[in-house]
GROMACS .gro file of C-alpha atoms in nm:
model
  471
    1MET     CA    1  15.928  11.735   3.927
    2ASP     CA    2  16.080  11.450   3.728
    3THR     CA    3  15.960  11.169   3.500
    4LEU     CA    4  15.853  10.955   3.797
    5ASP     CA    5  15.640  11.235   3.942
    6LEU     CA    6  15.469  11.302   3.608
    7ALA     CA    7  15.409  10.932   3.550
    8ARG     CA    8  15.248  10.902   3.892
    9TRP     CA    9  15.031  11.208   3.828
   10GLN     CA   10  14.919  11.069   3.495
   11PHE     CA   11  14.831  10.732   3.641
   12ALA     CA   12  14.649  10.897   3.931
   13ILE     CA   13  14.443  11.126   3.707
   14THR     CA   14  14.341  10.860   3.458
   15THR     CA   15  14.274  10.596   3.723
   16VAL     CA   16  14.064  10.820   3.947
   17TYR     CA   17  13.869  10.941   3.644
   18HIS     CA   18  13.801  10.583   3.538
   19PHE     CA   19  13.698  10.493   3.891
   20PHE     CA   20  13.420  10.753   3.879
   21PHE     CA   21  13.229  10.508   3.660
   22VAL     CA   22  13.311  10.185   3.844
   23PRO     CA   23  13.091  10.214   4.157
   24VAL     CA   24  12.799  10.347   3.951
   25THR     CA   25  12.825  10.049   3.714
   26LEU     CA   26  12.860   9.790   3.992
   27SER     CA   27  12.557   9.917   4.178
   28LEU     CA   28  12.327  10.044   3.904
   29VAL     CA   29  12.325   9.713   3.717
   30ALA     CA   30  12.214   9.540   4.038
   31VAL     CA   31  11.941   9.802   4.089
   32THR     CA   32  11.824   9.748   3.732
   33ALA     CA   33  11.817   9.371   3.782
   34GLY     CA   34  11.627   9.413   4.107
   35LEU     CA   35  11.367   9.639   3.948
   36GLN     CA   36  11.319   9.399   3.658
   37THR     CA   37  11.278   9.112   3.904
   38ALA     CA   38  11.012   9.312   4.087
   39TRP     CA   39  10.829   9.366   3.757
   40TYR     CA   40  10.857   8.996   3.670
   41ARG     CA   41  10.714   8.893   4.008
   42THR     CA   42  10.443   9.159   4.047
   43GLY     CA   43  10.358   9.260   3.690
   44LYS     CA   44  10.340   9.625   3.802
   45ASP     CA   45  10.405   9.866   3.518
   46LYS     CA   46  10.603  10.110   3.735
   47TYR     CA   47  10.881   9.855   3.786
   48LEU     CA   48  10.915   9.795   3.413
   49ARG     CA   49  10.937  10.167   3.345
   50LEU     CA   50  11.192  10.218   3.623
   51THR     CA   51  11.391   9.923   3.487
   52LYS     CA   52  11.420  10.082   3.145
   53PHE     CA   53  11.486  10.427   3.289
   54TYR     CA   54  11.772  10.329   3.522
   55GLY     CA   55  11.887  10.063   3.275
   56LYS     CA   56  11.952  10.331   3.018
   57LEU     CA   57  12.157  10.533   3.267
   58PHE     CA   58  12.353  10.218   3.348
   59LEU     CA   59  12.431  10.159   2.980
   60ILE     CA   60  12.556  10.512   2.928
   61ASN     CA   61  12.780  10.480   3.233
   62ILE     CA   62  12.929  10.140   3.150
   63ALA     CA   63  13.002  10.244   2.791
   64MET     CA   64  13.203  10.540   2.917
   65GLY     CA   65  13.368  10.325   3.182
   66VAL     CA   66  13.493  10.075   2.924
   67VAL     CA   67  13.642  10.353   2.712
   68THR     CA   68  13.828  10.514   3.003
   69GLY     CA   69  13.937  10.176   3.140
   70LEU     CA   70  14.126  10.088   2.824
   71VAL     CA   71  14.373  10.364   2.897
   72GLN     CA   72  14.491  10.179   3.208
   73GLU     CA   73  14.624   9.897   2.992
   74PHE     CA   74  14.818  10.139   2.772
   75GLN     CA   75  14.977  10.310   3.071
   76PHE     CA   76  15.139   9.992   3.198
   77GLY     CA   77  15.344   9.973   2.881
   78MET     CA   78  15.392  10.346   2.833
   79ASN     CA   79  15.516  10.461   3.173
   80TRP     CA   80  15.544  10.152   3.391
   81SER     CA   81  15.720   9.884   3.187
   82ASP     CA   82  15.949   9.773   3.470
   83TYR     CA   83  15.646   9.737   3.695
   84SER     CA   84  15.467   9.537   3.423
   85ARG     CA   85  15.765   9.308   3.385
   86PHE     CA   86  15.789   9.253   3.760
   87VAL     CA   87  15.420   9.172   3.824
   88GLY     CA   88  15.323   9.037   3.481
   89ASP     CA   89  15.353   8.668   3.561
   90VAL     CA   90  15.141   8.707   3.875
   91PHE     CA   91  14.886   8.953   3.735
   92GLY     CA   92  14.843   8.751   3.417
   93ALA     CA   93  14.615   8.495   3.583
   94PRO     CA   94  14.359   8.717   3.764
   95LEU     CA   95  14.349   8.973   3.484
   96ALA     CA   96  14.304   8.699   3.224
   97LEU     CA   97  14.014   8.564   3.429
   98GLU     CA   98  13.871   8.915   3.443
   99GLY     CA   99  13.894   8.958   3.067
  100LEU     CA  100  13.805   8.609   2.943
  101LEU     CA  101  13.542   8.520   3.203
  102ALA     CA  102  13.400   8.828   3.373
  103PHE     CA  103  13.408   9.076   3.085
  104PHE     CA  104  13.288   8.804   2.848
  105LEU     CA  105  12.980   8.754   3.067
  106GLU     CA  106  12.918   9.128   3.087
  107SER     CA  107  12.951   9.205   2.716
  108THR     CA  108  12.761   8.900   2.592
  109PHE     CA  109  12.465   8.928   2.822
  110ILE     CA  110  12.443   9.307   2.800
  111GLY     CA  111  12.388   9.262   2.427
  112LEU     CA  112  12.125   8.995   2.484
  113TRP     CA  113  11.953   9.213   2.742
  114ILE     CA  114  11.951   9.527   2.527
  115PHE     CA  115  11.818   9.367   2.212
  116GLY     CA  116  11.618   9.086   2.368
  117TRP     CA  117  11.326   9.281   2.514
  118ASP     CA  118  11.078   9.179   2.247
  119ARG     CA  119  11.259   8.859   2.139
  120LEU     CA  120  11.338   8.656   2.452
  121PRO     CA  121  11.099   8.501   2.704
  122LYS     CA  122  11.065   8.712   3.016
  123LYS     CA  123  11.244   8.464   3.240
  124VAL     CA  124  11.539   8.424   3.000
  125HIS     CA  125  11.561   8.800   2.952
  126LEU     CA  126  11.564   8.853   3.328
  127ALA     CA  127  11.840   8.594   3.362
  128CYS     CA  128  12.049   8.795   3.115
  129ILE     CA  129  12.066   9.103   3.337
  130TRP     CA  130  12.151   8.889   3.638
  131MET     CA  131  12.436   8.737   3.440
  132VAL     CA  132  12.561   9.091   3.381
  133VAL     CA  133  12.547   9.146   3.757
  134LEU     CA  134  12.751   8.829   3.807
  135GLY     CA  135  13.002   8.943   3.546
  136THR     CA  136  13.054   9.283   3.709
  137GLN     CA  137  13.103   9.122   4.049
  138LEU     CA  138  13.356   8.874   3.914
  139SER     CA  139  13.535   9.153   3.731
  140ALA     CA  140  13.560   9.355   4.051
  141TYR     CA  141  13.688   9.056   4.247
  142PHE     CA  142  13.964   8.962   4.000
  143ILE     CA  143  14.087   9.320   3.971
  144LEU     CA  144  14.083   9.362   4.349
  145ALA     CA  145  14.275   9.035   4.381
  146ALA     CA  146  14.549   9.181   4.162
  147ASN     CA  147  14.553   9.506   4.358
  148SER     CA  148  14.553   9.320   4.690
  149TRP     CA  149  14.865   9.133   4.580
  150MET     CA  150  15.037   9.470   4.560
  151GLN     CA  151  14.934   9.536   4.921
  152ASN     CA  152  15.021   9.186   5.048
  153PRO     CA  153  15.223   8.969   4.804
  154VAL     CA  154  15.141   8.597   4.838
  155GLY     CA  155  15.158   8.283   4.624
  156PHE     CA  156  15.476   8.371   4.433
  157ARG     CA  157  15.851   8.323   4.421
  158TYR     CA  158  16.109   8.583   4.326
  159ASN     CA  159  16.323   8.500   4.021
  160ALA     CA  160  16.642   8.696   4.083
  161GLU     CA  161  16.785   8.608   3.742
  162ARG     CA  162  16.489   8.761   3.559
  163GLY     CA  163  16.417   9.022   3.824
  164ARG     CA  164  16.047   8.946   3.856
  165ALA     CA  165  15.788   8.774   4.069
  166GLU     CA  166  15.652   8.445   3.936
  167LEU     CA  167  15.318   8.291   4.027
  168THR     CA  168  15.329   7.965   4.223
  169ASP     CA  169  14.979   7.950   4.377
  170ILE     CA  170  14.682   8.117   4.206
  171GLY     CA  171  14.459   8.001   4.494
  172ALA     CA  172  14.667   8.202   4.741
  173VAL     CA  173  14.635   8.512   4.522
  174LEU     CA  174  14.256   8.475   4.491
  175THR     CA  175  14.213   8.410   4.865
  176ASN     CA  176  14.459   8.673   4.984
  177LYS     CA  177  14.342   8.798   5.325
  178VAL     CA  178  14.349   9.152   5.186
  179VAL     CA  179  14.111   9.082   4.897
  180LEU     CA  180  13.875   8.891   5.126
  181VAL     CA  181  13.815   9.210   5.327
  182THR     CA  182  13.865   9.462   5.045
  183TYR     CA  183  13.605   9.309   4.812
  184PRO     CA  184  13.301   9.345   5.042
  185HIS     CA  185  13.416   9.690   5.151
  186THR     CA  186  13.446   9.805   4.791
  187ILE     CA  187  13.110   9.656   4.688
  188PHE     CA  188  12.926   9.809   4.983
  189ALA     CA  189  13.087  10.144   4.902
  190ALA     CA  190  12.976  10.111   4.540
  191PHE     CA  191  12.619  10.039   4.649
  192MET     CA  192  12.624  10.358   4.853
  193VAL     CA  193  12.691  10.544   4.530
  194GLY     CA  194  12.417  10.358   4.342
  195GLY     CA  195  12.161  10.410   4.615
  196ALA     CA  196  12.241  10.780   4.634
  197PHE     CA  197  12.220  10.814   4.256
  198VAL     CA  198  11.882  10.639   4.234
  199ALA     CA  199  11.742  10.847   4.520
  200ALA     CA  200  11.878  11.178   4.387
  201VAL     CA  201  11.731  11.129   4.038
  202ALA     CA  202  11.393  11.033   4.186
  203LEU     CA  203  11.404  11.330   4.424
  204TRP     CA  204  11.460  11.571   4.136
  205HIS     CA  205  11.160  11.436   3.948
  206LEU     CA  206  10.932  11.439   4.254
  207ILE     CA  207  11.008  11.804   4.327
  208ARG     CA  208  11.049  11.949   3.978
  209ARG     CA  209  10.766  11.747   3.820
  210PRO     CA  210  10.508  11.687   4.093
  211GLY     CA  211  10.226  11.460   3.984
  212VAL     CA  212  10.424  11.301   3.699
  213ASP     CA  213  10.501  10.934   3.774
  214THR     CA  214  10.489  11.016   4.144
  215GLY     CA  215  10.430  10.658   4.254
  216ALA     CA  216  10.720  10.519   4.057
  217PHE     CA  217  10.971  10.783   4.160
  218ARG     CA  218  10.861  10.770   4.523
  219THR     CA  219  10.938  10.397   4.517
  220ALA     CA  220  11.277  10.468   4.359
  221LEU     CA  221  11.361  10.740   4.612
  222ARG     CA  222  11.289  10.524   4.914
  223LEU     CA  223  11.460  10.223   4.757
  224GLY     CA  224  11.773  10.428   4.693
  225ALA     CA  225  11.772  10.577   5.044
  226VAL     CA  226  11.737  10.236   5.211
  227MET     CA  227  12.007  10.097   4.985
  228LEU     CA  228  12.240  10.382   5.082
  229ILE     CA  229  12.182  10.329   5.455
  230VAL     CA  230  12.221   9.950   5.445
  231ALA     CA  231  12.532   9.975   5.228
  232GLY     CA  232  12.671  10.237   5.466
  233ALA     CA  233  12.635   9.995   5.755
  234GLY     CA  234  12.809   9.731   5.543
  235VAL     CA  235  13.094   9.972   5.471
  236ALA     CA  236  13.141  10.039   5.842
  237LEU     CA  237  13.145   9.671   5.939
  238SER     CA  238  13.370   9.560   5.652
  239GLY     CA  239  13.595   9.862   5.707
  240ASP     CA  240  13.649   9.755   6.066
  241GLN     CA  241  13.777   9.416   5.947
  242GLN     CA  242  13.982   9.579   5.674
  243GLY     CA  243  14.152   9.805   5.928
  244LYS     CA  244  14.266   9.509   6.135
  245VAL     CA  245  14.408   9.328   5.831
  246MET     CA  246  14.576   9.651   5.716
  247THR     CA  247  14.743   9.686   6.055
  248GLU     CA  248  14.874   9.331   6.023
  249VAL     CA  249  15.015   9.350   5.669
  250GLN     CA  250  15.082   9.726   5.629
  251PRO     CA  251  15.137   9.874   5.975
  252MET     CA  252  15.296  10.189   5.829
  253LYS     CA  253  14.973  10.269   5.643
  254MET     CA  254  14.771  10.247   5.964
  255ALA     CA  255  15.025  10.459   6.151
  256ALA     CA  256  15.014  10.723   5.876
  257ALA     CA  257  14.632  10.712   5.869
  258GLU     CA  258  14.638  10.814   6.236
  259ALA     CA  259  14.948  11.037   6.225
  260LEU     CA  260  15.081  10.814   6.503
  261TYR     CA  261  15.453  10.888   6.522
  262GLU     CA  262  15.544  10.684   6.829
  263SER     CA  263  15.413  10.340   6.922
  264GLU     CA  264  15.134  10.341   7.179
  265LYS     CA  265  14.978  10.077   7.400
  266PRO     CA  266  14.690  10.149   7.430
  267ALA     CA  267  14.662  10.379   7.128
  268SER     CA  268  14.421  10.671   7.092
  269PHE     CA  269  14.221  10.749   6.778
  270SER     CA  270  14.296  11.091   6.633
  271ILE     CA  271  13.986  11.293   6.545
  272PHE     CA  272  14.186  11.599   6.439
  273THR     CA  273  14.560  11.646   6.410
  274VAL     CA  274  14.779  11.937   6.305
  275GLY     CA  275  15.132  11.841   6.207
  276THR     CA  276  15.434  11.994   6.041
  277LEU     CA  277  15.409  12.061   5.668
  278ASP     CA  278  15.645  11.776   5.586
  279GLY     CA  279  15.441  11.538   5.801
  280SER     CA  280  15.738  11.457   6.024
  281ARG     CA  281  15.581  11.524   6.365
  282GLU     CA  282  15.259  11.614   6.542
  283ILE     CA  283  15.194  11.965   6.674
  284TYR     CA  284  14.842  11.936   6.815
  285SER     CA  285  14.569  11.670   6.812
  286VAL     CA  286  14.230  11.577   6.956
  287LYS     CA  287  14.209  11.207   7.045
  288VAL     CA  288  13.971  10.941   7.174
  289PRO     CA  289  14.156  10.711   7.418
  290TYR     CA  290  14.176  10.334   7.347
  291LEU     CA  291  13.975  10.355   7.024
  292LEU     CA  292  14.265  10.311   6.779
  293SER     CA  293  14.384  10.001   6.966
  294PHE     CA  294  14.043   9.843   6.921
  295LEU     CA  295  14.012   9.942   6.554
  296ALA     CA  296  14.362   9.817   6.474
  297THR     CA  297  14.388   9.504   6.689
  298GLY     CA  298  14.042   9.422   6.823
  299HIS     CA  299  14.159   9.486   7.179
  300PHE     CA  300  14.132   9.812   7.373
  301ASP     CA  301  14.483   9.767   7.513
  302GLY     CA  302  14.651   9.651   7.189
  303GLU     CA  303  14.978   9.805   7.074
  304VAL     CA  304  14.989  10.006   6.751
  305LYS     CA  305  15.330  10.074   6.598
  306GLY     CA  306  15.424  10.435   6.527
  307ILE     CA  307  15.572  10.587   6.212
  308ASN     CA  308  15.916  10.653   6.359
  309ASN     CA  309  15.941  10.304   6.512
  310LEU     CA  310  15.842  10.140   6.184
  311GLN     CA  311  16.086  10.358   5.990
  312GLU     CA  312  16.371  10.227   6.205
  313SER     CA  313  16.268   9.864   6.160
  314TYR     CA  314  16.219   9.907   5.782
  315GLU     CA  315  16.565  10.059   5.745
  316LYS     CA  316  16.711   9.750   5.909
  317LEU     CA  317  16.502   9.521   5.688
  318TYR     CA  318  16.515   9.698   5.349
  319GLY     CA  319  16.815   9.930   5.377
  320PRO     CA  320  16.857  10.308   5.404
  321GLY     CA  321  16.579  10.537   5.278
  322SER     CA  322  16.246  10.682   5.377
  323TYR     CA  323  15.958  10.435   5.408
  324LYS     CA  324  15.703  10.693   5.521
  325PRO     CA  325  15.408  10.776   5.294
  326ASN     CA  326  15.278  11.131   5.260
  327VAL     CA  327  15.136  11.154   5.611
  328PRO     CA  328  14.907  11.460   5.568
  329LEU     CA  329  14.757  11.316   5.248
  330THR     CA  330  14.709  10.971   5.401
  331TYR     CA  331  14.567  11.113   5.724
  332TRP     CA  332  14.311  11.345   5.566
  333THR     CA  333  14.194  11.119   5.283
  334PHE     CA  334  14.119  10.855   5.548
  335ARG     CA  335  13.904  11.101   5.741
  336LEU     CA  336  13.739  11.248   5.436
  337MET     CA  337  13.649  10.896   5.323
  338ILE     CA  338  13.472  10.828   5.653
  339GLY     CA  339  13.322  11.174   5.704
  340VAL     CA  340  13.184  11.221   5.355
  341GLY     CA  341  13.041  10.868   5.349
  342MET     CA  342  12.869  10.912   5.686
  343THR     CA  343  12.723  11.243   5.569
  344ALA     CA  344  12.568  11.071   5.267
  345ALA     CA  345  12.411  10.804   5.489
  346GLY     CA  346  12.276  11.077   5.716
  347LEU     CA  347  12.112  11.252   5.420
  348ALA     CA  348  11.948  10.921   5.323
  349VAL     CA  349  11.793  10.902   5.670
  350LEU     CA  350  11.666  11.257   5.621
  351LEU     CA  351  11.501  11.160   5.290
  352LEU     CA  352  11.326  10.860   5.444
  353TRP     CA  353  11.197  11.075   5.727
  354ALA     CA  354  11.083  11.350   5.487
  355THR     CA  355  10.884  11.102   5.273
  356ARG     CA  356  10.736  10.893   5.555
  357LYS     CA  357  10.366  10.796   5.545
  358GLY     CA  358  10.318  10.908   5.187
  359ARG     CA  359  10.452  11.261   5.234
  360ALA     CA  360  10.591  11.443   4.932
  361PRO     CA  361  10.948  11.578   4.971
  362HIS     CA  362  10.963  11.948   5.049
  363ARG     CA  363  11.093  12.176   4.777
  364LEU     CA  364  11.382  12.281   5.000
  365LEU     CA  365  11.521  11.927   4.965
  366LEU     CA  366  11.587  11.987   4.595
  367TRP     CA  367  11.936  12.109   4.684
  368LEU     CA  368  12.022  11.751   4.784
  369ALA     CA  369  11.979  11.618   4.430
  370VAL     CA  370  12.330  11.717   4.319
  371PRO     CA  371  12.549  11.654   4.628
  372LEU     CA  372  12.372  11.333   4.736
  373PRO     CA  373  12.530  11.104   4.469
  374LEU     CA  374  12.857  11.299   4.468
  375LEU     CA  375  12.925  11.250   4.840
  376PRO     CA  376  12.957  10.868   4.840
  377LEU     CA  377  13.137  10.886   4.505
  378LEU     CA  378  13.395  11.120   4.657
  379ALA     CA  379  13.418  10.890   4.961
  380ASN     CA  380  13.506  10.606   4.722
  381VAL     CA  381  13.774  10.817   4.557
  382PHE     CA  382  13.922  10.930   4.888
  383GLY     CA  383  13.931  10.567   4.997
  384TRP     CA  384  14.130  10.460   4.693
  385VAL     CA  385  14.366  10.756   4.718
  386PHE     CA  386  14.428  10.657   5.079
  387THR     CA  387  14.481  10.292   4.984
  388GLU     CA  388  14.734  10.365   4.711
  389THR     CA  389  14.924  10.658   4.861
  390GLY     CA  390  14.940  10.490   5.203
  391ARG     CA  391  15.135  10.204   5.042
  392GLN     CA  392  15.412  10.436   4.924
  393PRO     CA  393  15.703  10.423   4.866
  394TRP     CA  394  15.614  10.074   4.740
  395LEU     CA  395  15.443   9.964   4.421
  396VAL     CA  396  15.446   9.609   4.555
  397PHE     CA  397  15.479   9.625   4.930
  398GLY     CA  398  15.819   9.512   5.049
  399LEU     CA  399  15.933   9.405   4.702
  400LEU     CA  400  15.924   9.678   4.438
  401PRO     CA  401  15.971  10.050   4.516
  402THR     CA  402  15.767  10.291   4.308
  403SER     CA  403  16.085  10.451   4.174
  404ALA     CA  404  16.193  10.114   4.030
  405GLY     CA  405  15.870  10.057   3.836
  406VAL     CA  406  15.878  10.348   3.591
  407SER     CA  407  15.981  10.287   3.230
  408PRO     CA  408  16.355  10.356   3.202
  409GLY     CA  409  16.342  10.489   2.845
  410THR     CA  410  16.051  10.729   2.896
  411THR     CA  411  16.139  11.099   2.895
  412MET     CA  412  15.973  11.374   3.092
  413SER     CA  413  15.848  11.547   2.777
  414GLU     CA  414  15.686  11.225   2.651
  415VAL     CA  415  15.496  11.178   2.975
  416LEU     CA  416  15.395  11.543   2.980
  417ILE     CA  417  15.254  11.525   2.625
  418SER     CA  418  15.049  11.212   2.702
  419LEU     CA  419  14.937  11.361   3.034
  420ILE     CA  420  14.803  11.672   2.861
  421GLY     CA  421  14.643  11.460   2.587
  422PHE     CA  422  14.468  11.223   2.827
  423THR     CA  423  14.349  11.507   3.048
  424ALA     CA  424  14.204  11.697   2.751
  425LEU     CA  425  14.037  11.381   2.616
  426TYR     CA  426  13.888  11.300   2.954
  427GLY     CA  427  13.759  11.654   2.979
  428VAL     CA  428  13.570  11.607   2.651
  429LEU     CA  429  13.439  11.268   2.764
  430ALA     CA  430  13.319  11.424   3.090
  431VAL     CA  431  13.109  11.675   2.896
  432VAL     CA  432  12.964  11.396   2.680
  433GLU     CA  433  12.886  11.179   2.984
  434VAL     CA  434  12.717  11.457   3.179
  435LYS     CA  435  12.509  11.572   2.882
  436LEU     CA  436  12.392  11.220   2.800
  437MET     CA  437  12.304  11.148   3.161
  438LEU     CA  438  12.121  11.476   3.214
  439LYS     CA  439  11.928  11.440   2.889
  440SER     CA  440  11.814  11.090   2.984
  441ILE     CA  441  11.727  11.193   3.340
  442ARG     CA  442  11.520  11.490   3.226
  443ALA     CA  443  11.332  11.274   2.976
  444GLY     CA  444  11.179  11.082   3.266
  445LEU     CA  445  11.002  10.749   3.244
  446ALA     CA  446  10.905  10.637   2.896
  447GLY     CA  447  10.570  10.472   2.839
  448THR     CA  448  10.560  10.099   2.790
  449SER     CA  449  10.358   9.871   2.571
  450PRO     CA  450  10.280   9.506   2.638
  451LEU     CA  451  10.575   9.285   2.547
  452PRO     CA  452  10.555   8.910   2.486
  453GLY     CA  453  10.439   8.761   2.815
  454ASP     CA  454  10.381   9.103   2.976
  455PRO     CA  455  10.075   9.187   3.179
  456THR     CA  456   9.844   9.410   2.983
  457GLY     CA  457   9.870   9.782   3.028
  458ASP     CA  458   9.777  10.107   2.864
  459ALA     CA  459  10.053  10.306   2.697
  460PRO     CA  460  10.092  10.564   2.425
  461ASP     CA  461  10.126  10.419   2.076
  462ASP     CA  462  10.464  10.585   2.028
  463ALA     CA  463  10.607  10.458   2.353
  464ALA     CA  464  10.686  10.101   2.246
  465LYS     CA  465  11.059  10.152   2.211
  466PRO     CA  466  11.319   9.886   2.296
  467LEU     CA  467  11.604   9.973   2.530
  468SER     CA  468  11.845   9.987   2.236
  469PHE     CA  469  11.755  10.355   2.207
  470ALA     CA  470  12.039  10.411   2.451
  471TYR     CA  471  12.289  10.336   2.172
   0.00000   0.00000   0.00000
C-alpha cells in the first residue's frame, strides 16, 4: 500500500460516512414540509405534532451532515491537490452555485423555520420549510453536476500549458446527459431512505407503545411505506435510463457491472457470476438471455462491448496500461444496490398489508424497525461505491488518471495520521448522532399548544415548546 492507496481509502471512508446523512436530509425535509402542509390545510393536530417530531430528527441529521461535509473540502487540498488544480476551473461554477445559492437558501430559511413558529404567519412559516426543500434539491443538483462531469466531461477545453481543464460552457455542464439521469435516480433513492426511516420510527412506537398517539403514528407508518414503494418504482425507471447513458459514455463500467469479458450481441444479464480472484475472467455464471442488451441499449439484440475488447481499444486510444476497474467490487456492489433496495420496497409492501383496514402491526414486525431504514441507506452507499469504483482508473474519465490526481508532496505517514484522526473523529460523531436520534425518537410526539393562527386544541401547559429545542 502506498500514498495513493491510503489517500483513496481516506476519501472513501470520509465520503461514504458523509453520504449516510445526505439521503436522510434530502428526503426528511420534504416529509416535514409535506406534514406541515397537511396541518396547514386540514388543521389536524396530529400533522402538527408529526411535523415537529420528524422536523427535529431532520435538524439533528442536517447538523451532523454539514459537519462531516466540511471535511470533503479539506481533503481536496490535503491529498488531491493535482486533481483540484485540474478540475478547479470547471468545478468552481457549480460548486459556487451550490454554496452561494443552494446552501444560502437552506441555512437562511432553516433559521427562519426553527425560530419562526410563534413569530411568523402560518403561510410564511410554511413557505420557509419549502424553501429549505428547494435549497436541498438545488444543492444536490449542483453537486451531482460536478460529479457527472467526472463521468462525462463536457463544456471545457484542455489548457496544455497549465495542465488543467477550463470551463467554456456552464450550460453544457449543468445539462450533461449524465446529470440529467443521475439526479432523479439519486433523489428517488434518497426518498426510499426517508420513507423507510419514517415508517420504521412509527412502527417502533406503534408496537412498543400501543395506544399512545396511535392515529398519528399509523398515518406516518403508511405514509412512509407508500413513499418507499413509489420511490422504489422511480429508482427502477430512472435506473433503466441511467444504465443506457452509462453504456454510451462509460462502456467499461457497464461491462464490469456485468462481468462481461467478451462483446456479445445479443448480451445476457448475469444474475450470478463466479470469476477469478483478480477479476480477469469468468469461471461460472447464471444468465438471463437478451436482458443485458435491452438494459444497455434499449434493444433485445443490441451489442454490449466486453471488458477485454474495451481494454484493447483503450490501449490504442490512451496508451499502454490497465483500464479495467475492480471487476468483483463493481459487479457485486451493482447487485447489492439492486437487491437490497428491492428488499426494502418488499418490506414496505408487507407493512401496508399488515396495517390494512385499521389493523395494528403484529409484535413480530418489531424486528423490521432497525433494518428497514438501513436497507435503502446501504443500497444508496453500494450505488455510489459502484459509480465511483466503476470509473477507475480515471478520476476524470478519459482525461485524468487517479494516480495523477494525488498531491505530489504528501507522504504516506501524513495521510495515515489524518486517516486515523478522521476515522476516530467520525466514530465519536457516530455515537453522538445515534444517541441524539434515539433520545428524540423515544421521546415521542410532544404536545402542542395553539400558535398564532392555529386551530384550537387541548394540550398540556408544559408542552408549548418551539422547535428550537433541537439545538
